[in-house]
Amino acid sequence: AQTVTQSQPEMSVQEAETVTLSCTYDTSESNYYLFWYKQPPSRQMILVIRQEAYKQQNATENRFSVNFQKAAKSFSLKISDSQLGDTAMYFCASGGGADGLTFGKGTHLIIQP
Amino acid sequence: ETGVTQSPTHLIKTRGQQVTLRCSSQSGHNTVSWYQQALGQGPQFIFQYYREEENGRGNFPPRFSGLQFPNYSSELNVNALELDDSALYLCASSPPSGSRGNTQYFGPGTRLTVL
């Protein structure tokens, strides 16, 4: 069974600051995928970034990047130059095969003007 | 490119009734997964359909069932509704296996309220 833990229920930063959201996971799979999803008040779950565990290079998508520490089973998300539109729930997830995705409980990120 | 769509947006049912939720997968995607998201929680995996067969299931009772059609659209059926079934139901589709085959793209969800 897979588990995903997000230890920060809520975070608040000023616009333009950099913020890091934490995530740890546990899995018995040898090859797996990790994801960060964003869920704004509109409820739509939006893919932010994806990491394949066998790739050592950290994934980057514009202002979003991850710090993937495979041995420590850590997968944090860094948001640079934060914007008001980044305000949302952020979910860390692992898996994606026939067993579906396992999600953490989420971090509510608030970007203050 | 059309994304994942779900219907209806909202639904109110009474305990003991049955409900059907619908999902159209993103163009080119052949796998559909369903999730239940209770208020304030992360989504929980219900099941996954591939080639019109259930090929993976989470810890949900048999009264949660589904279908996938030849055009890859899908239905989620819940029988004998209970109050705890009140939640946001999310559908996600995935492309064929390959570089992005494990990535799931979500629809806007159906909010189900059971009274």
mmCIF file of C-alpha atoms in Angstrom:
data_model
loop_
_atom_site.group_PDB
_atom_site.id
_atom_site.type_symbol
_atom_site.label_atom_id
_atom_site.label_comp_id
_atom_site.label_asym_id
_atom_site.label_seq_id
_atom_site.Cartn_x
_atom_site.Cartn_y
_atom_site.Cartn_z
ATOM 1 C CA ALA A 1 0.000 0.000 0.000
ATOM 2 C CA GLN A 2 1.109 3.526 -0.687
ATOM 3 C CA THR A 3 0.866 6.423 1.735
ATOM 4 C CA VAL A 4 1.360 10.138 1.142
ATOM 5 C CA THR A 5 1.819 12.640 3.958
ATOM 6 C CA GLN A 6 1.531 16.409 3.742
ATOM 7 C CA SER A 7 2.420 17.905 7.103
ATOM 8 C CA GLN A 8 1.442 21.530 6.401
ATOM 9 C CA PRO A 9 -2.352 21.988 6.528
ATOM 10 C CA GLU A 10 -2.065 25.672 5.602
ATOM 11 C CA MET A 11 0.590 28.126 4.459
ATOM 12 C CA SER A 12 0.436 31.842 3.744
ATOM 13 C CA VAL A 13 3.009 33.966 1.887
ATOM 14 C CA GLN A 14 3.166 37.381 0.275
ATOM 15 C CA GLU A 15 2.826 37.795 -3.456
ATOM 16 C CA ALA A 16 6.154 37.409 -5.339
ATOM 17 C CA GLU A 17 7.715 35.343 -2.538
ATOM 18 C CA THR A 18 8.958 31.797 -2.920
ATOM 19 C CA VAL A 19 7.162 29.021 -1.042
ATOM 20 C CA THR A 20 7.922 25.327 -0.561
ATOM 21 C CA LEU A 21 5.271 22.705 0.148
ATOM 22 C CA SER A 22 6.378 19.448 1.762
ATOM 23 C CA CYS A 23 5.408 15.894 0.920
ATOM 24 C CA THR A 24 6.682 12.503 2.015
ATOM 25 C CA TYR A 25 5.534 9.180 0.662
ATOM 26 C CA ASP A 26 5.963 5.484 1.125
ATOM 27 C CA THR A 27 5.667 2.838 -1.552
ATOM 28 C CA SER A 28 6.786 -0.716 -2.213
ATOM 29 C CA GLU A 29 6.903 -0.118 -5.961
ATOM 30 C CA SER A 30 10.280 0.009 -7.676
ATOM 31 C CA ASN A 31 9.074 2.245 -10.487
ATOM 32 C CA TYR A 32 6.516 4.877 -9.643
ATOM 33 C CA TYR A 33 5.357 8.375 -10.425
ATOM 34 C CA LEU A 34 4.806 11.399 -8.221
ATOM 35 C CA PHE A 35 2.526 14.333 -8.881
ATOM 36 C CA TRP A 36 1.478 17.685 -7.537
ATOM 37 C CA TYR A 37 -2.077 18.789 -8.265
ATOM 38 C CA LYS A 38 -3.698 22.152 -7.607
ATOM 39 C CA GLN A 39 -7.376 22.437 -6.664
ATOM 40 C CA PRO A 40 -8.723 26.010 -6.655
ATOM 41 C CA PRO A 41 -12.175 26.855 -5.246
ATOM 42 C CA SER A 42 -13.630 25.905 -8.640
ATOM 43 C CA ARG A 43 -12.863 22.271 -7.562
ATOM 44 C CA GLN A 44 -11.123 21.249 -10.798
ATOM 45 C CA MET A 45 -7.991 19.246 -10.008
ATOM 46 C CA ILE A 46 -5.204 20.658 -12.189
ATOM 47 C CA LEU A 47 -1.895 18.902 -12.812
ATOM 48 C CA VAL A 48 1.006 21.112 -11.739
ATOM 49 C CA ILE A 49 4.024 18.880 -12.185
ATOM 50 C CA ARG A 50 4.981 15.235 -12.670
ATOM 51 C CA GLN A 51 8.109 13.281 -11.657
ATOM 52 C CA GLU A 52 9.127 9.810 -12.759
ATOM 53 C CA ALA A 53 10.943 8.105 -9.898
ATOM 54 C CA TYR A 54 13.628 6.560 -12.093
ATOM 55 C CA LYS A 55 14.686 10.008 -13.316
ATOM 56 C CA GLN A 56 17.172 11.694 -11.002
ATOM 57 C CA GLN A 57 16.688 15.141 -12.526
ATOM 58 C CA ASN A 58 14.121 17.244 -10.700
ATOM 59 C CA ALA A 59 11.104 18.218 -12.805
ATOM 60 C CA THR A 60 10.463 21.883 -13.607
ATOM 61 C CA GLU A 61 7.437 23.620 -15.128
ATOM 62 C CA ASN A 62 7.898 27.383 -15.410
ATOM 63 C CA ARG A 63 7.644 28.788 -11.835
ATOM 64 C CA PHE A 64 7.086 25.330 -10.343
ATOM 65 C CA SER A 65 9.874 22.915 -9.488
ATOM 66 C CA VAL A 66 10.305 19.900 -7.260
ATOM 67 C CA ASN A 67 13.011 18.661 -4.937
ATOM 68 C CA PHE A 68 12.864 14.883 -5.287
ATOM 69 C CA GLN A 69 14.881 12.991 -2.678
ATOM 70 C CA LYS A 70 14.305 9.327 -3.497
ATOM 71 C CA ALA A 71 16.206 7.830 -0.573
ATOM 72 C CA ALA A 72 14.358 10.041 1.890
ATOM 73 C CA LYS A 73 11.042 9.501 0.024
ATOM 74 C CA SER A 74 10.536 13.239 -0.077
ATOM 75 C CA PHE A 75 8.908 15.215 -2.889
ATOM 76 C CA SER A 76 8.550 18.942 -2.150
ATOM 77 C CA LEU A 77 7.101 21.576 -4.468
ATOM 78 C CA LYS A 78 8.702 25.014 -4.827
ATOM 79 C CA ILE A 79 6.685 27.887 -6.247
ATOM 80 C CA SER A 80 8.774 30.870 -7.277
ATOM 81 C CA ASP A 81 7.462 34.434 -7.737
ATOM 82 C CA SER A 82 4.102 33.420 -6.253
ATOM 83 C CA GLN A 83 0.980 34.987 -7.739
ATOM 84 C CA LEU A 84 -2.517 35.592 -6.377
ATOM 85 C CA GLY A 85 -3.823 32.935 -8.758
ATOM 86 C CA ASP A 86 -1.661 30.335 -7.013
ATOM 87 C CA THR A 87 -4.045 30.423 -4.042
ATOM 88 C CA ALA A 88 -5.528 26.914 -3.867
ATOM 89 C CA MET A 89 -5.345 23.504 -2.205
ATOM 90 C CA TYR A 90 -2.253 21.604 -3.311
ATOM 91 C CA PHE A 91 -2.241 17.818 -3.247
ATOM 92 C CA CYS A 92 0.753 15.537 -3.496
ATOM 93 C CA ALA A 93 0.023 12.133 -5.043
ATOM 94 C CA SER A 94 1.812 8.940 -5.987
ATOM 95 C CA GLY A 95 0.940 6.066 -8.294
ATOM 96 C CA GLY A 96 -1.146 6.408 -11.436
ATOM 97 C CA GLY A 97 -1.330 2.817 -12.599
ATOM 98 C CA ALA A 98 -4.187 0.352 -12.100
ATOM 99 C CA ASP A 99 -4.160 1.048 -8.347
ATOM 100 C CA GLY A 100 -4.963 4.687 -9.016
ATOM 101 C CA LEU A 101 -3.442 7.682 -7.315
ATOM 102 C CA THR A 102 -2.876 7.925 -3.567
ATOM 103 C CA PHE A 103 -3.289 11.498 -2.365
ATOM 104 C CA GLY A 104 -2.157 13.356 0.710
ATOM 105 C CA LYS A 105 -4.595 15.461 2.741
ATOM 106 C CA GLY A 106 -3.503 18.635 1.012
ATOM 107 C CA THR A 107 -1.968 22.000 1.877
ATOM 108 C CA HIS A 108 -4.075 25.139 1.648
ATOM 109 C CA LEU A 109 -1.809 27.798 0.143
ATOM 110 C CA ILE A 110 -2.830 31.429 0.497
ATOM 111 C CA ILE A 111 -1.021 34.135 -1.471
ATOM 112 C CA GLN A 112 -1.480 37.515 0.188
ATOM 113 C CA PRO A 113 -1.439 40.723 -1.913
ATOM 114 C CA GLU B 1 -8.622 19.439 -27.492
ATOM 115 C CA THR B 2 -11.616 18.747 -25.252
ATOM 116 C CA GLY B 3 -10.830 18.007 -21.630
ATOM 117 C CA VAL B 4 -12.580 15.643 -19.238
ATOM 118 C CA THR B 5 -16.227 16.496 -18.723
ATOM 119 C CA GLN B 6 -18.641 15.280 -16.043
ATOM 120 C CA SER B 7 -22.375 15.457 -15.538
ATOM 121 C CA PRO B 8 -24.322 16.504 -13.648
ATOM 122 C CA THR B 9 -22.550 19.294 -11.765
ATOM 123 C CA HIS B 10 -24.635 18.906 -8.632
ATOM 124 C CA LEU B 11 -27.025 16.227 -7.462
ATOM 125 C CA ILE B 12 -29.224 15.784 -4.394
ATOM 126 C CA LYS B 13 -30.500 12.314 -3.468
ATOM 127 C CA THR B 14 -32.194 10.648 -0.539
ATOM 128 C CA ARG B 15 -30.681 7.858 1.536
ATOM 129 C CA GLY B 16 -31.400 4.457 -0.038
ATOM 130 C CA GLN B 17 -31.719 5.791 -3.587
ATOM 131 C CA GLN B 18 -29.447 4.982 -6.511
ATOM 132 C CA VAL B 19 -27.392 7.451 -8.543
ATOM 133 C CA THR B 20 -25.498 7.442 -11.855
ATOM 134 C CA LEU B 21 -22.693 9.885 -12.603
ATOM 135 C CA ARG B 22 -21.220 10.324 -16.069
ATOM 136 C CA CYS B 23 -17.793 11.138 -17.441
ATOM 137 C CA SER B 24 -16.408 11.774 -20.914
ATOM 138 C CA SER B 25 -12.678 11.203 -21.191
ATOM 139 C CA GLN B 26 -10.246 13.582 -22.826
ATOM 140 C CA SER B 27 -9.714 13.033 -26.535
ATOM 141 C CA GLY B 28 -7.218 10.211 -27.147
ATOM 142 C CA HIS B 29 -7.429 8.855 -23.589
ATOM 143 C CA ASN B 30 -8.477 5.227 -23.071
ATOM 144 C CA THR B 31 -8.377 4.790 -19.285
ATOM 145 C CA VAL B 32 -10.819 6.282 -16.793
ATOM 146 C CA SER B 33 -10.496 6.428 -13.009
ATOM 147 C CA TRP B 34 -13.032 7.539 -10.413
ATOM 148 C CA TYR B 35 -12.341 9.175 -7.049
ATOM 149 C CA GLN B 36 -14.400 10.230 -4.043
ATOM 150 C CA GLN B 37 -13.352 13.424 -2.266
ATOM 151 C CA ALA B 38 -14.987 14.103 1.089
ATOM 152 C CA LEU B 39 -14.983 17.670 2.360
ATOM 153 C CA GLY B 40 -11.534 18.722 3.552
ATOM 154 C CA GLN B 41 -9.864 15.491 2.415
ATOM 155 C CA GLY B 42 -7.771 14.298 -0.504
ATOM 156 C CA PRO B 43 -9.454 12.180 -3.185
ATOM 157 C CA GLN B 44 -9.831 8.427 -2.544
ATOM 158 C CA PHE B 45 -9.491 5.985 -5.453
ATOM 159 C CA ILE B 46 -12.699 4.067 -6.223
ATOM 160 C CA PHE B 47 -11.823 2.111 -9.388
ATOM 161 C CA GLN B 48 -10.301 2.279 -12.838
ATOM 162 C CA TYR B 49 -11.597 1.132 -16.219
ATOM 163 C CA TYR B 50 -9.525 0.126 -19.221
ATOM 164 C CA ARG B 51 -10.862 -1.510 -22.392
ATOM 165 C CA GLU B 52 -14.341 -1.596 -20.839
ATOM 166 C CA GLU B 53 -13.148 -3.721 -17.914
ATOM 167 C CA GLU B 54 -12.496 -2.820 -14.296
ATOM 168 C CA ASN B 55 -8.725 -3.267 -13.881
ATOM 169 C CA GLY B 56 -8.172 -1.789 -10.434
ATOM 170 C CA ARG B 57 -10.278 -1.031 -7.371
ATOM 171 C CA GLY B 58 -9.822 0.821 -4.107
ATOM 172 C CA ASN B 59 -11.395 0.055 -0.743
ATOM 173 C CA PHE B 60 -15.008 0.667 -1.714
ATOM 174 C CA PRO B 61 -17.974 -1.729 -1.291
ATOM 175 C CA PRO B 62 -19.653 -3.493 -4.246
ATOM 176 C CA ARG B 63 -22.551 -1.025 -4.239
ATOM 177 C CA PHE B 64 -20.084 1.239 -6.071
ATOM 178 C CA SER B 65 -19.984 -0.044 -9.637
ATOM 179 C CA GLY B 66 -19.083 1.310 -13.036
ATOM 180 C CA LEU B 67 -19.069 0.953 -16.763
ATOM 181 C CA GLN B 68 -16.837 2.040 -19.595
ATOM 182 C CA PHE B 69 -18.192 2.355 -23.112
ATOM 183 C CA PRO B 70 -16.472 1.788 -26.490
ATOM 184 C CA ASN B 71 -15.918 5.551 -26.849
ATOM 185 C CA TYR B 72 -14.068 5.428 -23.458
ATOM 186 C CA SER B 73 -16.727 7.416 -21.612
ATOM 187 C CA SER B 74 -17.696 6.023 -18.229
ATOM 188 C CA GLU B 75 -20.402 5.832 -15.597
ATOM 189 C CA LEU B 76 -20.212 5.500 -11.836
ATOM 190 C CA ASN B 77 -23.235 3.901 -10.177
ATOM 191 C CA VAL B 78 -23.877 3.948 -6.460
ATOM 192 C CA ASN B 79 -26.704 1.856 -4.997
ATOM 193 C CA ALA B 80 -28.365 2.126 -1.588
ATOM 194 C CA LEU B 81 -26.997 5.599 -0.946
ATOM 195 C CA GLU B 82 -25.778 6.405 2.548
ATOM 196 C CA LEU B 83 -25.278 9.788 4.177
ATOM 197 C CA ASP B 84 -21.477 9.258 4.084
ATOM 198 C CA ASP B 85 -21.617 9.029 0.283
ATOM 199 C CA SER B 86 -22.044 12.804 0.199
ATOM 200 C CA ALA B 87 -18.873 14.005 -1.512
ATOM 201 C CA LEU B 88 -17.307 15.398 -4.657
ATOM 202 C CA TYR B 89 -16.885 12.639 -7.244
ATOM 203 C CA LEU B 90 -13.996 13.147 -9.606
ATOM 204 C CA CYS B 91 -13.351 11.398 -12.887
ATOM 205 C CA ALA B 92 -9.878 11.316 -14.433
ATOM 206 C CA SER B 93 -8.682 10.014 -17.782
ATOM 207 C CA SER B 94 -5.225 8.845 -18.867
ATOM 208 C CA PRO B 95 -3.612 8.501 -22.285
ATOM 209 C CA PRO B 96 -2.400 5.138 -23.617
ATOM 210 C CA SER B 97 0.749 3.814 -21.941
ATOM 211 C CA GLY B 98 3.838 5.717 -22.946
ATOM 212 C CA SER B 99 5.728 8.731 -21.727
ATOM 213 C CA ARG B 100 2.652 10.223 -20.057
ATOM 214 C CA GLY B 101 0.588 7.067 -19.643
ATOM 215 C CA ASN B 102 0.482 7.268 -15.859
ATOM 216 C CA THR B 103 -0.689 10.871 -15.751
ATOM 217 C CA GLN B 104 -4.336 11.445 -14.886
ATOM 218 C CA TYR B 105 -6.279 14.492 -16.022
ATOM 219 C CA PHE B 106 -9.317 15.393 -13.988
ATOM 220 C CA GLY B 107 -12.792 16.634 -14.758
ATOM 221 C CA PRO B 108 -14.591 19.331 -12.759
ATOM 222 C CA GLY B 109 -16.394 16.825 -10.544
ATOM 223 C CA THR B 110 -19.978 16.089 -9.491
ATOM 224 C CA ARG B 111 -21.086 17.261 -6.058
ATOM 225 C CA LEU B 112 -23.407 14.618 -4.565
ATOM 226 C CA THR B 113 -25.473 15.404 -1.481
ATOM 227 C CA VAL B 114 -27.345 12.581 0.247
ATOM 228 C CA LEU B 115 -30.145 13.637 2.606
#
